Amino acid sequence: MFCEKAIELIRELHRAPDGQLPAFNVRLRDILPRAGAGLSRGGNRASYPPPDVLKIQRETYISSVMTKDDGIRQVLEEMKALYEQNQSDVNETKSDGRSDLIPTIKFRHSSLLRNRRCIVAYLYDRLLRIRALRWEYGSVLPNALRFHMSSEEIEWFNRYKKSLATYMRCLGGDEGLDITQDMKPPKSLYIEVRCLKDYGEFEVDDGTSVLLKKNSQHFLPRWKCEQLIRQGVLEHVLS
Amino acid sequence: MFVTDFRRDFYDVIQTERVLLFVASDVDALCACKILQALFQCDHVQYTLVPVSGWQELETSFLEHKDQVRYFILINCGANIDLLDTLQPEEDTIFFICDTHRPVNVVNVYNDTQIKLLIKQDDDLEVPAYDDIFRDDEEEEGEGEDDGENSGHESDGSEPSGKRPRFEEDVIERTMKRRERREWEARRKEILFDYEQYEYHGTSSAMVMFDLAWLMSKDLNDMLWWAIVGLTDQWIQDKITQMKYVTDIGILQRHVSRHNHRNEDDENSLSIDCMRIAFEYDLRLALYQHWSLYESLYNTCYTSARLRLWSVQGQKRLQEFLADMGLPLKQVKQKFQAMDVSLKENLRDLLEESANKFGMKDLRVQTFSIHFGFKNKFLASDVVFATTSLLESIEKDASGTDNFIKALDSLSRSNLEQLYQGLELAKKQLRAIHQTVASCICTNLVISQGPFLYCCLMEGTPDVKLFSKPASLGLLSKYLLQSFVCSTKNKRCKLLPLVMAAPMSVEHGTMIMAGIPPETESSDKKK
């Protein structure tokens, strides 16, 4: 049946929990003429280990990616095939005057439209997720996540970063205001954190550094700790 | 140098700085640390907390952190050694020491710049006077015991050698000074020997910290509870005398009534979920409210030593004891909370009366209990046992610092599961102690070696891993000595100290040893 591949793509995104970015499902350089040169080989994508940060089940993910090999390519191929068939039928109808092909043409046309809609929805949803990644992880993404993005998406991400930075700079007077911090109103200036692994020296605002050793507890300004808490080095202690 | 005004000379100084806390591994230090942490969080003082469990760790941690912080606070470590010599800090580092170990090293007392002692001076410290120990070396060129002749020659060389009569006078003067100096040195040695020969403990650090909080009017019921736990820990580990314990309980009792008076008035009383502390004249049985009465009687040192529960006769005596009180065995062996209410009502008085008949005069002791919610009621000693067992738990893959963090967490009221876990571990520990003591006495492992008693635990003994930590071994030794003294008719045993040895780590082949003073020592100065 037509459009099944496209629905598969949508389902794949739907299954990935909120905020997670599955691997980009295509070998675009075979299809689209303007595919970027920076794309790594699509076939190897299945062998990339899923990042700890996204916490995806390793086995199920790899198997699903391998079966869903080249999802978009297949959709686009299908679209191409449908289009060609339609084209030939239209020519035939025009030249021979056969009106019984018209329902078929209409049917293929609507599947083409459906495929297009699915692909556009897929790409758009991925962009929204990538945008959320900037707000969550900051401007440097972990390497594992980068492998999940196509080169166009990476370019889009860079441009989004730049525009967000320009906006933030024009906000708060001379220095600008970092609005990606403190997403929820903070309850206190300083928080108590416990170190979960040996991290080494960590510099605080006034120039002094803190040695983060396993199982040592510190009382530090909140904004400095947020990054490390997200990375899992520190743990917020509530008492 | 002793800090007189804690608030001005200690707290105000560090309020704007970053500090590093070195906390020793015992419950009193943990409690003091919790109080200090609460104060720091209130005032946004940036701090780093590093647990240390020995001199080696203190030195290594100091080396790691000394470039980053200028102010160090040491809790329950560092007062009794020459700190500057051991750690070799920079010139502008300042140490605040709040330690119960006595005697305080004289260098620490008389150093004015770098070491500040957070110790109350009305504790009987008996520090020798400055002039008795230190002497400004003004006449260094003329004196010097070892190289008296050489330095004499050096100073001679600086003078013109032609003044003979003056030279003779100088010689006489110098010999007099040398003799004086030698006498002074001998006296100094004697004074220092007297000062440093006995080791004892002073007021609990947790109480000192609570006092500081009270001075600043920032004290809370929570902090008061931690101060109580710190004091009870000192008493359970036999670090302070009964007199001092009772005095300190009196001090805390005043604070308790100040914070908790609302409960007496029925109309304005607080909700049942609020925390309240109450003074209790309660039984000395370990963990009896979280265990069955029978188990608690069986495994508490005081009762088990006096009833001699390692022998069959002792068990019979225990049953007589229970029968005397009219408590049915079935009731006594089930969980305390499930005992009949009618039996629980007069339990304390009943037990005290019967205990007097059986030779146990001090079955009741003054203590405090904490109460929050409908289910949670703990005596101070319960919390001490639970926290000690968490601090020294022997789980694999749990390093010393992991245990420290767990124990620290268990002191907060929001971490009840950890406290219950600690209680279970404490029960195991007490049972193990009882069994080990029973086996040691029955197999005559306690040997009299002349001036002291000696006992060595072999590697194959069950539960011997539990005793590879200092506080557990200390508890075991105490119980063993008490039981041994009650078991023999030899009067001399009461005067002998006990030395205990147990394997510490099987791979490294190390042993841990503990020595405790004799039973009859009632003064707090112990060797």
PDB file of C-alpha atoms in Angstrom, chain A residues 19-22 51 53-54 126-161 164 227 230-231:
ATOM      1  CA  GLY A  19      12.675  15.806  23.648  1.00  0.00           C
ATOM      2  CA  GLN A  20      14.633  12.893  22.282  1.00  0.00           C
ATOM      3  CA  LEU A  21      16.016  13.007  18.811  1.00  0.00           C
ATOM      4  CA  PRO A  22      16.229   9.718  16.944  1.00  0.00           C
ATOM      5  CA  PRO A  51      24.040   8.315  23.940  1.00  0.00           C
ATOM      6  CA  VAL A  53      22.139  11.286  27.788  1.00  0.00           C
ATOM      7  CA  LEU A  54      19.116  10.244  25.801  1.00  0.00           C
ATOM      8  CA  ARG A 126      12.722  17.199  14.201  1.00  0.00           C
ATOM      9  CA  LEU A 127      13.490  20.877  13.924  1.00  0.00           C
ATOM     10  CA  LEU A 128      11.317  21.619  16.908  1.00  0.00           C
ATOM     11  CA  ARG A 129      13.133  18.996  18.913  1.00  0.00           C
ATOM     12  CA  ILE A 130      16.505  20.390  17.893  1.00  0.00           C
ATOM     13  CA  ARG A 131      15.394  23.820  18.968  1.00  0.00           C
ATOM     14  CA  ALA A 132      14.439  22.431  22.382  1.00  0.00           C
ATOM     15  CA  LEU A 133      17.912  20.892  22.615  1.00  0.00           C
ATOM     16  CA  ARG A 134      19.486  24.311  22.490  1.00  0.00           C
ATOM     17  CA  TRP A 135      17.459  25.379  25.501  1.00  0.00           C
ATOM     18  CA  GLU A 136      18.262  22.281  27.412  1.00  0.00           C
ATOM     19  CA  TYR A 137      21.900  21.573  26.696  1.00  0.00           C
ATOM     20  CA  GLY A 138      23.336  24.952  25.847  1.00  0.00           C
ATOM     21  CA  SER A 139      25.211  25.862  22.754  1.00  0.00           C
ATOM     22  CA  VAL A 140      27.491  22.868  22.654  1.00  0.00           C
ATOM     23  CA  LEU A 141      25.705  19.637  21.987  1.00  0.00           C
ATOM     24  CA  PRO A 142      27.120  16.329  23.086  1.00  0.00           C
ATOM     25  CA  ASN A 143      28.771  14.469  20.221  1.00  0.00           C
ATOM     26  CA  ALA A 144      26.360  11.614  20.287  1.00  0.00           C
ATOM     27  CA  LEU A 145      23.507  13.942  19.547  1.00  0.00           C
ATOM     28  CA  ARG A 146      25.344  15.499  16.651  1.00  0.00           C
ATOM     29  CA  PHE A 147      25.504  12.161  14.905  1.00  0.00           C
ATOM     30  CA  HIS A 148      21.767  12.013  14.973  1.00  0.00           C
ATOM     31  CA  MET A 149      21.378  15.167  12.974  1.00  0.00           C
ATOM     32  CA  SER A 150      21.809  15.589   9.264  1.00  0.00           C
ATOM     33  CA  SER A 151      24.133  18.304   8.049  1.00  0.00           C
ATOM     34  CA  GLU A 152      21.242  20.569   7.114  1.00  0.00           C
ATOM     35  CA  GLU A 153      19.880  20.217  10.587  1.00  0.00           C
ATOM     36  CA  ILE A 154      23.261  21.084  12.016  1.00  0.00           C
ATOM     37  CA  GLU A 155      23.370  24.170   9.854  1.00  0.00           C
ATOM     38  CA  TRP A 156      19.897  25.139  10.953  1.00  0.00           C
ATOM     39  CA  PHE A 157      20.943  24.641  14.550  1.00  0.00           C
ATOM     40  CA  ASN A 158      23.935  26.907  14.142  1.00  0.00           C
ATOM     41  CA  ARG A 159      21.852  29.613  12.606  1.00  0.00           C
ATOM     42  CA  TYR A 160      19.291  29.312  15.343  1.00  0.00           C
ATOM     43  CA  LYS A 161      22.028  29.594  17.946  1.00  0.00           C
ATOM     44  CA  LEU A 164      19.231  33.505  19.766  1.00  0.00           C
ATOM     45  CA  GLN A 227      25.484  22.617  34.002  1.00  0.00           C
ATOM     46  CA  ARG A 230      22.717  18.150  34.061  1.00  0.00           C
ATOM     47  CA  GLN A 231      25.871  16.307  33.221  1.00  0.00           C
TER      48      GLN A 231
END
